[in-house]
Amino acid sequence: MADEKAAPSTLAGRIDALFRVVRRPSREQYSHEEVARACREATGDSFSATYLWQLRTGRRDNPTKRHLEALAQFFHVPVAYFFDDDQGAAVAKELELLGALRDAQVRSMALRAVGLSPEAVGTISDMIDVIARREREHGAADDIA
């Protein structure tokens, strides 16, 4: 589909996406310090919150393999997420779904669709596509005005 969001293509973008989507059970973002601490414990290597912030913002872009493994372990993603475009795209789709399901209304609609026939789910999907297209067009018209 042409309007799907592309997976982040940089290491910084991928790390940032993990922070934005993978959350504590309370739905709060993890802090750089707690992720860095977990990575230090996993690797035994130096791994500071500042270094993690630098990786997340693109100020540094050459972490060690052990650091990437520790980040992958913390966020429960395959390490290939960080450097394999196909794997990164697959995980990005899962992260997008995870982020959407955090929204109570989206989760409620998804749960209400359980048990519907494939035809009914297709109809609902078509309706959502029409509404999304209208909102995009309306938003584009607002931007021009």
mmCIF file of N, CA and C in Angstrom:
data_model
loop_
_atom_site.group_PDB
_atom_site.id
_atom_site.type_symbol
_atom_site.label_atom_id
_atom_site.label_comp_id
_atom_site.label_asym_id
_atom_site.label_seq_id
_atom_site.Cartn_x
_atom_site.Cartn_y
_atom_site.Cartn_z
ATOM 1 N N MET A 1 0.843 -1.180 0.000
ATOM 2 C CA MET A 1 0.000 0.000 0.000
ATOM 3 C C MET A 1 0.884 1.237 0.000
ATOM 4 N N ALA A 2 0.583 2.191 -0.791
ATOM 5 C CA ALA A 2 1.449 3.345 -0.999
ATOM 6 C C ALA A 2 1.524 4.271 0.183
ATOM 7 N N ASP A 3 0.493 4.291 1.037
ATOM 8 C CA ASP A 3 0.508 5.242 2.138
ATOM 9 C C ASP A 3 0.993 4.643 3.450
ATOM 10 N N GLU A 4 1.521 3.413 3.426
ATOM 11 C CA GLU A 4 2.057 2.822 4.643
ATOM 12 C C GLU A 4 3.309 3.574 5.070
ATOM 13 N N LYS A 5 3.472 3.670 6.396
ATOM 14 C CA LYS A 5 4.664 4.322 6.922
ATOM 15 C C LYS A 5 5.862 3.420 6.680
ATOM 16 N N ALA A 6 6.930 4.007 6.232
ATOM 17 C CA ALA A 6 8.152 3.246 5.995
ATOM 18 C C ALA A 6 8.852 2.986 7.324
ATOM 19 N N ALA A 7 9.559 1.880 7.390
ATOM 20 C CA ALA A 7 10.338 1.578 8.581
ATOM 21 C C ALA A 7 11.456 2.598 8.694
ATOM 22 N N PRO A 8 11.821 2.956 9.918
ATOM 23 C CA PRO A 8 12.962 3.865 10.055
ATOM 24 C C PRO A 8 14.177 3.263 9.370
ATOM 25 N N SER A 9 14.911 4.077 8.624
ATOM 26 C CA SER A 9 16.018 3.543 7.838
ATOM 27 C C SER A 9 17.380 3.753 8.498
ATOM 28 N N THR A 10 17.421 4.536 9.558
ATOM 29 C CA THR A 10 18.693 4.768 10.235
ATOM 30 C C THR A 10 18.696 4.052 11.578
ATOM 31 N N LEU A 11 19.872 3.803 12.075
ATOM 32 C CA LEU A 11 19.998 3.205 13.396
ATOM 33 C C LEU A 11 19.302 4.088 14.428
ATOM 34 N N ALA A 12 19.532 5.386 14.360
ATOM 35 C CA ALA A 12 18.902 6.305 15.311
ATOM 36 C C ALA A 12 17.389 6.215 15.224
ATOM 37 N N GLY A 13 16.844 6.190 14.015
ATOM 38 C CA GLY A 13 15.404 6.098 13.839
ATOM 39 C C GLY A 13 14.836 4.814 14.405
ATOM 40 N N ARG A 14 15.567 3.736 14.240
ATOM 41 C CA ARG A 14 15.099 2.444 14.749
ATOM 42 C C ARG A 14 15.144 2.407 16.272
ATOM 43 N N ILE A 15 16.193 2.950 16.850
ATOM 44 C CA ILE A 15 16.265 2.995 18.314
ATOM 45 C C ILE A 15 15.167 3.904 18.857
ATOM 46 N N ASP A 16 14.983 5.053 18.232
ATOM 47 C CA ASP A 16 13.943 5.975 18.669
ATOM 48 C C ASP A 16 12.563 5.326 18.593
ATOM 49 N N ALA A 17 12.307 4.577 17.521
ATOM 50 C CA ALA A 17 11.015 3.893 17.387
ATOM 51 C C ALA A 17 10.790 2.920 18.544
ATOM 52 N N LEU A 18 11.843 2.230 18.965
ATOM 53 C CA LEU A 18 11.706 1.306 20.093
ATOM 54 C C LEU A 18 11.317 2.060 21.362
ATOM 55 N N PHE A 19 11.968 3.180 21.611
ATOM 56 C CA PHE A 19 11.638 3.967 22.796
ATOM 57 C C PHE A 19 10.195 4.484 22.738
ATOM 58 N N ARG A 20 9.773 4.923 21.553
ATOM 59 C CA ARG A 20 8.430 5.498 21.439
ATOM 60 C C ARG A 20 7.335 4.456 21.598
ATOM 61 N N VAL A 21 7.586 3.223 21.155
ATOM 62 C CA VAL A 21 6.521 2.228 21.118
ATOM 63 C C VAL A 21 6.586 1.218 22.255
ATOM 64 N N VAL A 22 7.765 0.695 22.545
ATOM 65 C CA VAL A 22 7.888 -0.316 23.595
ATOM 66 C C VAL A 22 7.918 0.418 24.931
ATOM 67 N N ARG A 23 6.925 0.146 25.757
ATOM 68 C CA ARG A 23 6.748 0.915 26.999
ATOM 69 C C ARG A 23 6.714 0.015 28.214
ATOM 70 N N ARG A 24 6.823 0.679 29.366
ATOM 71 C CA ARG A 24 6.617 -0.011 30.634
ATOM 72 C C ARG A 24 5.151 -0.446 30.698
ATOM 73 N N PRO A 25 4.831 -1.364 31.609
ATOM 74 C CA PRO A 25 3.410 -1.736 31.771
ATOM 75 C C PRO A 25 2.520 -0.523 32.105
ATOM 76 N N SER A 26 3.088 0.491 32.714
ATOM 77 C CA SER A 26 2.331 1.709 33.033
ATOM 78 C C SER A 26 2.132 2.599 31.813
ATOM 79 N N ARG A 27 2.692 2.185 30.669
ATOM 80 C CA ARG A 27 2.648 2.900 29.384
ATOM 81 C C ARG A 27 3.613 4.077 29.312
ATOM 82 N N GLU A 28 4.411 4.292 30.327
ATOM 83 C CA GLU A 28 5.428 5.346 30.278
ATOM 84 C C GLU A 28 6.628 4.834 29.495
ATOM 85 N N GLN A 29 7.325 5.789 28.839
ATOM 86 C CA GLN A 29 8.537 5.422 28.125
ATOM 87 C C GLN A 29 9.622 5.024 29.116
ATOM 88 N N TYR A 30 10.488 4.141 28.669
ATOM 89 C CA TYR A 30 11.671 3.826 29.460
ATOM 90 C C TYR A 30 12.616 5.012 29.380
ATOM 91 N N SER A 31 13.349 5.234 30.447
ATOM 92 C CA SER A 31 14.335 6.311 30.433
ATOM 93 C C SER A 31 15.631 5.786 29.816
ATOM 94 N N HIS A 32 16.433 6.730 29.340
ATOM 95 C CA HIS A 32 17.745 6.341 28.807
ATOM 96 C C HIS A 32 18.553 5.637 29.891
ATOM 97 N N GLU A 33 18.453 6.130 31.110
ATOM 98 C CA GLU A 33 19.245 5.559 32.202
ATOM 99 C C GLU A 33 18.859 4.108 32.480
ATOM 100 N N GLU A 34 17.561 3.802 32.525
ATOM 101 C CA GLU A 34 17.204 2.418 32.845
ATOM 102 C C GLU A 34 17.547 1.460 31.702
ATOM 103 N N VAL A 35 17.448 1.901 30.460
ATOM 104 C CA VAL A 35 17.840 1.050 29.333
ATOM 105 C C VAL A 35 19.359 0.863 29.349
ATOM 106 N N ALA A 36 20.086 1.946 29.572
ATOM 107 C CA ALA A 36 21.552 1.858 29.627
ATOM 108 C C ALA A 36 21.995 0.931 30.762
ATOM 109 N N ARG A 37 21.335 1.033 31.900
ATOM 110 C CA ARG A 37 21.677 0.173 33.041
ATOM 111 C C ARG A 37 21.459 -1.293 32.670
ATOM 112 N N ALA A 38 20.340 -1.605 32.037
ATOM 113 C CA ALA A 38 20.065 -2.984 31.630
ATOM 114 C C ALA A 38 21.105 -3.468 30.616
ATOM 115 N N CYS A 39 21.518 -2.580 29.714
ATOM 116 C CA CYS A 39 22.541 -2.949 28.725
ATOM 117 C C CYS A 39 23.896 -3.170 29.391
ATOM 118 N N ARG A 40 24.230 -2.349 30.377
ATOM 119 C CA ARG A 40 25.489 -2.557 31.120
ATOM 120 C C ARG A 40 25.469 -3.914 31.816
ATOM 121 N N GLU A 41 24.332 -4.226 32.439
ATOM 122 C CA GLU A 41 24.220 -5.499 33.151
ATOM 123 C C GLU A 41 24.292 -6.682 32.186
ATOM 124 N N ALA A 42 23.722 -6.526 31.006
ATOM 125 C CA ALA A 42 23.711 -7.618 30.025
ATOM 126 C C ALA A 42 25.086 -7.853 29.417
ATOM 127 N N THR A 43 25.845 -6.771 29.217
ATOM 128 C CA THR A 43 27.123 -6.908 28.509
ATOM 129 C C THR A 43 28.336 -6.874 29.419
ATOM 130 N N GLY A 44 28.202 -6.210 30.545
ATOM 131 C CA GLY A 44 29.363 -5.978 31.389
ATOM 132 C C GLY A 44 30.230 -4.852 30.855
ATOM 133 N N ASP A 45 29.816 -4.257 29.738
ATOM 134 C CA ASP A 45 30.563 -3.171 29.104
ATOM 135 C C ASP A 45 30.053 -1.821 29.601
ATOM 136 N N SER A 46 30.832 -0.812 29.328
ATOM 137 C CA SER A 46 30.412 0.555 29.587
ATOM 138 C C SER A 46 29.257 0.896 28.642
ATOM 139 N N PHE A 47 28.215 1.488 29.186
ATOM 140 C CA PHE A 47 27.037 1.857 28.384
ATOM 141 C C PHE A 47 26.294 2.917 29.181
ATOM 142 N N SER A 48 26.503 4.162 28.828
ATOM 143 C CA SER A 48 25.903 5.248 29.606
ATOM 144 C C SER A 48 24.610 5.736 28.976
ATOM 145 N N ALA A 49 23.821 6.422 29.768
ATOM 146 C CA ALA A 49 22.587 7.032 29.269
ATOM 147 C C ALA A 49 22.915 8.062 28.187
ATOM 148 N N THR A 50 24.008 8.780 28.365
ATOM 149 C CA THR A 50 24.418 9.771 27.365
ATOM 150 C C THR A 50 24.766 9.096 26.045
ATOM 151 N N TYR A 51 25.501 8.000 26.109
ATOM 152 C CA TYR A 51 25.847 7.242 24.904
ATOM 153 C C TYR A 51 24.580 6.746 24.206
ATOM 154 N N LEU A 52 23.635 6.237 24.983
ATOM 155 C CA LEU A 52 22.377 5.765 24.410
ATOM 156 C C LEU A 52 21.622 6.917 23.754
ATOM 157 N N TRP A 53 21.566 8.062 24.399
ATOM 158 C CA TRP A 53 20.925 9.247 23.822
ATOM 159 C C TRP A 53 21.614 9.630 22.512
ATOM 160 N N GLN A 54 22.947 9.553 22.482
ATOM 161 C CA GLN A 54 23.685 9.864 21.258
ATOM 162 C C GLN A 54 23.328 8.895 20.133
ATOM 163 N N LEU A 55 23.187 7.615 20.455
ATOM 164 C CA LEU A 55 22.773 6.632 19.445
ATOM 165 C C LEU A 55 21.349 6.930 18.971
ATOM 166 N N ARG A 56 20.483 7.254 19.906
ATOM 167 C CA ARG A 56 19.074 7.507 19.579
ATOM 168 C C ARG A 56 18.886 8.754 18.717
ATOM 169 N N THR A 57 19.751 9.740 18.902
ATOM 170 C CA THR A 57 19.608 10.999 18.151
ATOM 171 C C THR A 57 20.525 11.067 16.935
ATOM 172 N N GLY A 58 21.323 10.026 16.700
ATOM 173 C CA GLY A 58 22.186 9.987 15.528
ATOM 174 C C GLY A 58 23.513 10.708 15.713
ATOM 175 N N ARG A 59 23.806 11.161 16.897
ATOM 176 C CA ARG A 59 25.089 11.826 17.134
ATOM 177 C C ARG A 59 26.243 10.822 17.154
ATOM 178 N N ARG A 60 25.902 9.566 17.450
ATOM 179 C CA ARG A 60 26.852 8.464 17.317
ATOM 180 C C ARG A 60 26.128 7.368 16.555
ATOM 181 N N ASP A 61 26.869 6.634 15.747
ATOM 182 C CA ASP A 61 26.180 5.637 14.927
ATOM 183 C C ASP A 61 26.989 4.366 14.699
ATOM 184 N N ASN A 62 27.894 4.072 15.607
ATOM 185 C CA ASN A 62 28.712 2.887 15.411
ATOM 186 C C ASN A 62 28.830 2.087 16.718
ATOM 187 N N PRO A 63 27.696 1.555 17.196
ATOM 188 C CA PRO A 63 27.771 0.786 18.444
ATOM 189 C C PRO A 63 28.429 -0.569 18.218
ATOM 190 N N THR A 64 28.857 -1.176 19.288
ATOM 191 C CA THR A 64 29.425 -2.521 19.184
ATOM 192 C C THR A 64 28.300 -3.532 18.984
ATOM 193 N N LYS A 65 28.672 -4.696 18.516
ATOM 194 C CA LYS A 65 27.708 -5.784 18.343
ATOM 195 C C LYS A 65 27.057 -6.124 19.687
ATOM 196 N N ARG A 66 27.849 -6.128 20.743
ATOM 197 C CA ARG A 66 27.316 -6.454 22.080
ATOM 198 C C ARG A 66 26.295 -5.413 22.532
ATOM 199 N N HIS A 67 26.522 -4.144 22.192
ATOM 200 C CA HIS A 67 25.564 -3.107 22.566
ATOM 201 C C HIS A 67 24.245 -3.308 21.820
ATOM 202 N N LEU A 68 24.322 -3.625 20.527
ATOM 203 C CA LEU A 68 23.098 -3.873 19.766
ATOM 204 C C LEU A 68 22.367 -5.107 20.292
ATOM 205 N N GLU A 69 23.121 -6.128 20.641
ATOM 206 C CA GLU A 69 22.501 -7.330 21.207
ATOM 207 C C GLU A 69 21.789 -7.008 22.512
ATOM 208 N N ALA A 70 22.420 -6.165 23.345
ATOM 209 C CA ALA A 70 21.806 -5.792 24.615
ATOM 210 C C ALA A 70 20.534 -4.968 24.393
ATOM 211 N N LEU A 71 20.568 -4.036 23.441
ATOM 212 C CA LEU A 71 19.373 -3.248 23.133
ATOM 213 C C LEU A 71 18.258 -4.154 22.603
ATOM 214 N N ALA A 72 18.621 -5.070 21.715
ATOM 215 C CA ALA A 72 17.627 -5.998 21.167
ATOM 216 C C ALA A 72 17.006 -6.840 22.281
ATOM 217 N N GLN A 73 17.840 -7.293 23.202
ATOM 218 C CA GLN A 73 17.350 -8.100 24.318
ATOM 219 C C GLN A 73 16.402 -7.275 25.186
ATOM 220 N N PHE A 74 16.779 -6.054 25.495
ATOM 221 C CA PHE A 74 15.948 -5.212 26.353
ATOM 222 C C PHE A 74 14.574 -4.967 25.721
ATOM 223 N N PHE A 75 14.568 -4.631 24.425
ATOM 224 C CA PHE A 75 13.319 -4.266 23.755
ATOM 225 C C PHE A 75 12.609 -5.469 23.124
ATOM 226 N N HIS A 76 13.176 -6.670 23.279
ATOM 227 C CA HIS A 76 12.563 -7.899 22.771
ATOM 228 C C HIS A 76 12.356 -7.867 21.253
ATOM 229 N N VAL A 77 13.406 -7.493 20.554
ATOM 230 C CA VAL A 77 13.391 -7.531 19.084
ATOM 231 C C VAL A 77 14.617 -8.316 18.632
ATOM 232 N N PRO A 78 14.575 -8.881 17.428
ATOM 233 C CA PRO A 78 15.779 -9.558 16.936
ATOM 234 C C PRO A 78 16.878 -8.529 16.667
ATOM 235 N N VAL A 79 18.117 -8.898 16.900
ATOM 236 C CA VAL A 79 19.225 -7.965 16.695
ATOM 237 C C VAL A 79 19.295 -7.512 15.237
ATOM 238 N N ALA A 80 18.830 -8.355 14.328
ATOM 239 C CA ALA A 80 18.835 -7.987 12.907
ATOM 240 C C ALA A 80 17.956 -6.766 12.633
ATOM 241 N N TYR A 81 17.042 -6.446 13.520
ATOM 242 C CA TYR A 81 16.199 -5.251 13.375
ATOM 243 C C TYR A 81 17.044 -4.012 13.101
ATOM 244 N N PHE A 82 18.226 -3.945 13.697
ATOM 245 C CA PHE A 82 19.053 -2.750 13.607
ATOM 246 C C PHE A 82 19.798 -2.607 12.286
ATOM 247 N N PHE A 83 20.008 -3.702 11.576
ATOM 248 C CA PHE A 83 20.828 -3.578 10.368
ATOM 249 C C PHE A 83 20.281 -4.285 9.142
ATOM 250 N N ASP A 84 19.236 -5.052 9.263
ATOM 251 C CA ASP A 84 18.655 -5.759 8.117
ATOM 252 C C ASP A 84 17.349 -5.058 7.739
ATOM 253 N N ASP A 85 17.282 -4.521 6.525
ATOM 254 C CA ASP A 85 16.108 -3.746 6.115
ATOM 255 C C ASP A 85 14.825 -4.570 6.127
ATOM 256 N N ASP A 86 14.881 -5.814 5.683
ATOM 257 C CA ASP A 86 13.680 -6.649 5.678
ATOM 258 C C ASP A 86 13.219 -6.934 7.107
ATOM 259 N N GLN A 87 14.159 -7.300 7.949
ATOM 260 C CA GLN A 87 13.840 -7.562 9.351
ATOM 261 C C GLN A 87 13.361 -6.280 10.032
ATOM 262 N N GLY A 88 14.007 -5.172 9.718
ATOM 263 C CA GLY A 88 13.608 -3.882 10.284
ATOM 264 C C GLY A 88 12.196 -3.512 9.887
ATOM 265 N N ALA A 89 11.842 -3.754 8.622
ATOM 266 C CA ALA A 89 10.488 -3.448 8.154
ATOM 267 C C ALA A 89 9.458 -4.333 8.842
ATOM 268 N N ALA A 90 9.777 -5.600 9.013
ATOM 269 C CA ALA A 90 8.846 -6.522 9.671
ATOM 270 C C ALA A 90 8.615 -6.115 11.119
ATOM 271 N N VAL A 91 9.684 -5.802 11.827
ATOM 272 C CA VAL A 91 9.554 -5.391 13.221
ATOM 273 C C VAL A 91 8.844 -4.038 13.309
ATOM 274 N N ALA A 92 9.119 -3.134 12.379
ATOM 275 C CA ALA A 92 8.454 -1.826 12.380
ATOM 276 C C ALA A 92 6.946 -1.989 12.245
ATOM 277 N N LYS A 93 6.497 -2.934 11.411
ATOM 278 C CA LYS A 93 5.060 -3.186 11.279
ATOM 279 C C LYS A 93 4.485 -3.686 12.600
ATOM 280 N N GLU A 94 5.212 -4.574 13.258
ATOM 281 C CA GLU A 94 4.749 -5.089 14.547
ATOM 282 C C GLU A 94 4.716 -3.969 15.587
ATOM 283 N N LEU A 95 5.719 -3.098 15.560
ATOM 284 C CA LEU A 95 5.747 -1.979 16.504
ATOM 285 C C LEU A 95 4.594 -1.016 16.250
ATOM 286 N N GLU A 96 4.282 -0.786 14.969
ATOM 287 C CA GLU A 96 3.155 0.094 14.628
ATOM 288 C C GLU A 96 1.862 -0.489 15.179
ATOM 289 N N LEU A 97 1.680 -1.800 15.035
ATOM 290 C CA LEU A 97 0.495 -2.462 15.568
ATOM 291 C C LEU A 97 0.468 -2.355 17.088
ATOM 292 N N LEU A 98 1.598 -2.598 17.717
ATOM 293 C CA LEU A 98 1.678 -2.492 19.171
ATOM 294 C C LEU A 98 1.292 -1.085 19.630
ATOM 295 N N GLY A 99 1.807 -0.090 18.942
ATOM 296 C CA GLY A 99 1.474 1.290 19.287
ATOM 297 C C GLY A 99 -0.003 1.572 19.122
ATOM 298 N N ALA A 100 -0.597 1.073 18.036
ATOM 299 C CA ALA A 100 -2.030 1.287 17.799
ATOM 300 C C ALA A 100 -2.868 0.597 18.867
ATOM 301 N N LEU A 101 -2.465 -0.591 19.271
ATOM 302 C CA LEU A 101 -3.244 -1.334 20.257
ATOM 303 C C LEU A 101 -3.163 -0.732 21.657
ATOM 304 N N ARG A 102 -2.214 0.187 21.873
ATOM 305 C CA ARG A 102 -2.183 0.896 23.159
ATOM 306 C C ARG A 102 -3.370 1.836 23.281
ATOM 307 N N ASP A 103 -3.923 2.263 22.145
ATOM 308 C CA ASP A 103 -5.084 3.144 22.139
ATOM 309 C C ASP A 103 -6.307 2.300 22.506
ATOM 310 N N ALA A 104 -6.987 2.653 23.590
ATOM 311 C CA ALA A 104 -8.109 1.861 24.092
ATOM 312 C C ALA A 104 -9.224 1.720 23.061
ATOM 313 N N GLN A 105 -9.503 2.764 22.287
ATOM 314 C CA GLN A 105 -10.577 2.678 21.298
ATOM 315 C C GLN A 105 -10.204 1.737 20.156
ATOM 316 N N VAL A 106 -8.957 1.776 19.728
ATOM 317 C CA VAL A 106 -8.511 0.864 18.670
ATOM 318 C C VAL A 106 -8.576 -0.573 19.177
ATOM 319 N N ARG A 107 -8.110 -0.778 20.400
ATOM 320 C CA ARG A 107 -8.132 -2.119 20.991
ATOM 321 C C ARG A 107 -9.577 -2.622 21.100
ATOM 322 N N SER A 108 -10.485 -1.739 21.517
ATOM 323 C CA SER A 108 -11.891 -2.106 21.654
ATOM 324 C C SER A 108 -12.485 -2.511 20.304
ATOM 325 N N MET A 109 -12.179 -1.726 19.251
ATOM 326 C CA MET A 109 -12.702 -2.085 17.927
ATOM 327 C C MET A 109 -12.144 -3.423 17.469
ATOM 328 N N ALA A 110 -10.865 -3.648 17.690
ATOM 329 C CA ALA A 110 -10.248 -4.908 17.270
ATOM 330 C C ALA A 110 -10.887 -6.082 18.005
ATOM 331 N N LEU A 111 -11.106 -5.943 19.297
ATOM 332 C CA LEU A 111 -11.701 -7.032 20.069
ATOM 333 C C LEU A 111 -13.151 -7.292 19.648
ATOM 334 N N ARG A 112 -13.864 -6.241 19.288
ATOM 335 C CA ARG A 112 -15.249 -6.403 18.848
ATOM 336 C C ARG A 112 -15.319 -7.102 17.492
ATOM 337 N N ALA A 113 -14.252 -7.017 16.704
ATOM 338 C CA ALA A 113 -14.240 -7.661 15.394
ATOM 339 C C ALA A 113 -13.929 -9.156 15.490
ATOM 340 N N VAL A 114 -13.441 -9.602 16.637
ATOM 341 C CA VAL A 114 -13.132 -11.023 16.805
ATOM 342 C C VAL A 114 -14.423 -11.822 16.662
ATOM 343 N N GLY A 115 -14.364 -12.844 15.860
ATOM 344 C CA GLY A 115 -15.526 -13.705 15.682
ATOM 345 C C GLY A 115 -16.413 -13.317 14.512
ATOM 346 N N LEU A 116 -16.173 -12.147 13.916
ATOM 347 C CA LEU A 116 -16.936 -11.769 12.738
ATOM 348 C C LEU A 116 -16.462 -12.589 11.539
ATOM 349 N N SER A 117 -17.321 -12.708 10.575
ATOM 350 C CA SER A 117 -16.956 -13.449 9.367
ATOM 351 C C SER A 117 -15.861 -12.690 8.615
ATOM 352 N N PRO A 118 -15.113 -13.393 7.775
ATOM 353 C CA PRO A 118 -14.101 -12.705 6.958
ATOM 354 C C PRO A 118 -14.720 -11.599 6.104
ATOM 355 N N GLU A 119 -15.921 -11.824 5.613
ATOM 356 C CA GLU A 119 -16.585 -10.802 4.803
ATOM 357 C C GLU A 119 -16.873 -9.553 5.627
ATOM 358 N N ALA A 120 -17.351 -9.743 6.850
ATOM 359 C CA ALA A 120 -17.651 -8.606 7.722
ATOM 360 C C ALA A 120 -16.376 -7.833 8.065
ATOM 361 N N VAL A 121 -15.296 -8.555 8.357
ATOM 362 C CA VAL A 121 -14.022 -7.891 8.657
ATOM 363 C C VAL A 121 -13.541 -7.124 7.428
ATOM 364 N N GLY A 122 -13.723 -7.699 6.243
ATOM 365 C CA GLY A 122 -13.364 -7.013 5.005
ATOM 366 C C GLY A 122 -14.160 -5.736 4.816
ATOM 367 N N THR A 123 -15.446 -5.785 5.128
ATOM 368 C CA THR A 123 -16.292 -4.591 5.014
ATOM 369 C C THR A 123 -15.823 -3.506 5.964
ATOM 370 N N ILE A 124 -15.524 -3.889 7.194
ATOM 371 C CA ILE A 124 -15.031 -2.917 8.177
ATOM 372 C C ILE A 124 -13.707 -2.321 7.704
ATOM 373 N N SER A 125 -12.837 -3.157 7.186
ATOM 374 C CA SER A 125 -11.548 -2.686 6.681
ATOM 375 C C SER A 125 -11.738 -1.692 5.541
ATOM 376 N N ASP A 126 -12.670 -2.012 4.636
ATOM 377 C CA ASP A 126 -12.956 -1.094 3.526
ATOM 378 C C ASP A 126 -13.472 0.246 4.038
ATOM 379 N N MET A 127 -14.328 0.208 5.045
ATOM 380 C CA MET A 127 -14.876 1.442 5.613
ATOM 381 C C MET A 127 -13.766 2.288 6.233
ATOM 382 N N ILE A 128 -12.867 1.641 6.943
ATOM 383 C CA ILE A 128 -11.750 2.361 7.563
ATOM 384 C C ILE A 128 -10.876 2.988 6.489
ATOM 385 N N ASP A 129 -10.623 2.257 5.400
ATOM 386 C CA ASP A 129 -9.826 2.807 4.301
ATOM 387 C C ASP A 129 -10.480 4.050 3.710
ATOM 388 N N VAL A 130 -11.798 4.011 3.500
ATOM 389 C CA VAL A 130 -12.516 5.158 2.936
ATOM 390 C C VAL A 130 -12.428 6.358 3.882
ATOM 391 N N ILE A 131 -12.643 6.127 5.162
ATOM 392 C CA ILE A 131 -12.588 7.215 6.145
ATOM 393 C C ILE A 131 -11.175 7.792 6.228
ATOM 394 N N ALA A 132 -10.169 6.915 6.235
ATOM 395 C CA ALA A 132 -8.778 7.388 6.302
ATOM 396 C C ALA A 132 -8.430 8.217 5.078
ATOM 397 N N ARG A 133 -8.860 7.763 3.904
ATOM 398 C CA ARG A 133 -8.598 8.506 2.673
ATOM 399 C C ARG A 133 -9.269 9.881 2.725
ATOM 400 N N ARG A 134 -10.516 9.922 3.178
ATOM 401 C CA ARG A 134 -11.220 11.198 3.301
ATOM 402 C C ARG A 134 -10.505 12.137 4.265
ATOM 403 N N GLU A 135 -10.049 11.603 5.390
ATOM 404 C CA GLU A 135 -9.342 12.445 6.366
ATOM 405 C C GLU A 135 -8.029 12.955 5.798
ATOM 406 N N ARG A 136 -7.308 12.111 5.049
ATOM 407 C CA ARG A 136 -6.060 12.564 4.426
ATOM 408 C C ARG A 136 -6.348 13.659 3.415
ATOM 409 N N GLU A 137 -7.373 13.458 2.585
ATOM 410 C CA GLU A 137 -7.735 14.473 1.581
ATOM 411 C C GLU A 137 -8.193 15.743 2.245
ATOM 412 N N HIS A 138 -8.957 15.640 3.300
ATOM 413 C CA HIS A 138 -9.444 16.816 4.007
ATOM 414 C C HIS A 138 -8.256 17.539 4.647
ATOM 415 N N GLY A 139 -7.322 16.788 5.209
ATOM 416 C CA GLY A 139 -6.125 17.373 5.805
ATOM 417 C C GLY A 139 -5.278 18.081 4.758
ATOM 418 N N ALA A 140 -5.154 17.469 3.576
ATOM 419 C CA ALA A 140 -4.391 18.088 2.491
ATOM 420 C C ALA A 140 -5.070 19.374 2.036
ATOM 421 N N ALA A 141 -6.407 19.376 1.992
ATOM 422 C CA ALA A 141 -7.146 20.571 1.596
ATOM 423 C C ALA A 141 -6.962 21.680 2.634
ATOM 424 N N ASP A 142 -6.936 21.300 3.905
ATOM 425 C CA ASP A 142 -6.717 22.285 4.975
ATOM 426 C C ASP A 142 -5.324 22.893 4.874
ATOM 427 N N ASP A 143 -4.330 22.059 4.498
ATOM 428 C CA ASP A 143 -2.963 22.545 4.385
ATOM 429 C C ASP A 143 -2.826 23.556 3.255
ATOM 430 N N ILE A 144 -3.601 23.370 2.178
ATOM 431 C CA ILE A 144 -3.546 24.277 1.028
ATOM 432 C C ILE A 144 -4.222 25.597 1.365
ATOM 433 N N ALA A 145 -5.333 25.534 2.100
ATOM 434 C CA ALA A 145 -6.127 26.746 2.404
ATOM 435 C C ALA A 145 -5.425 27.687 3.326
#
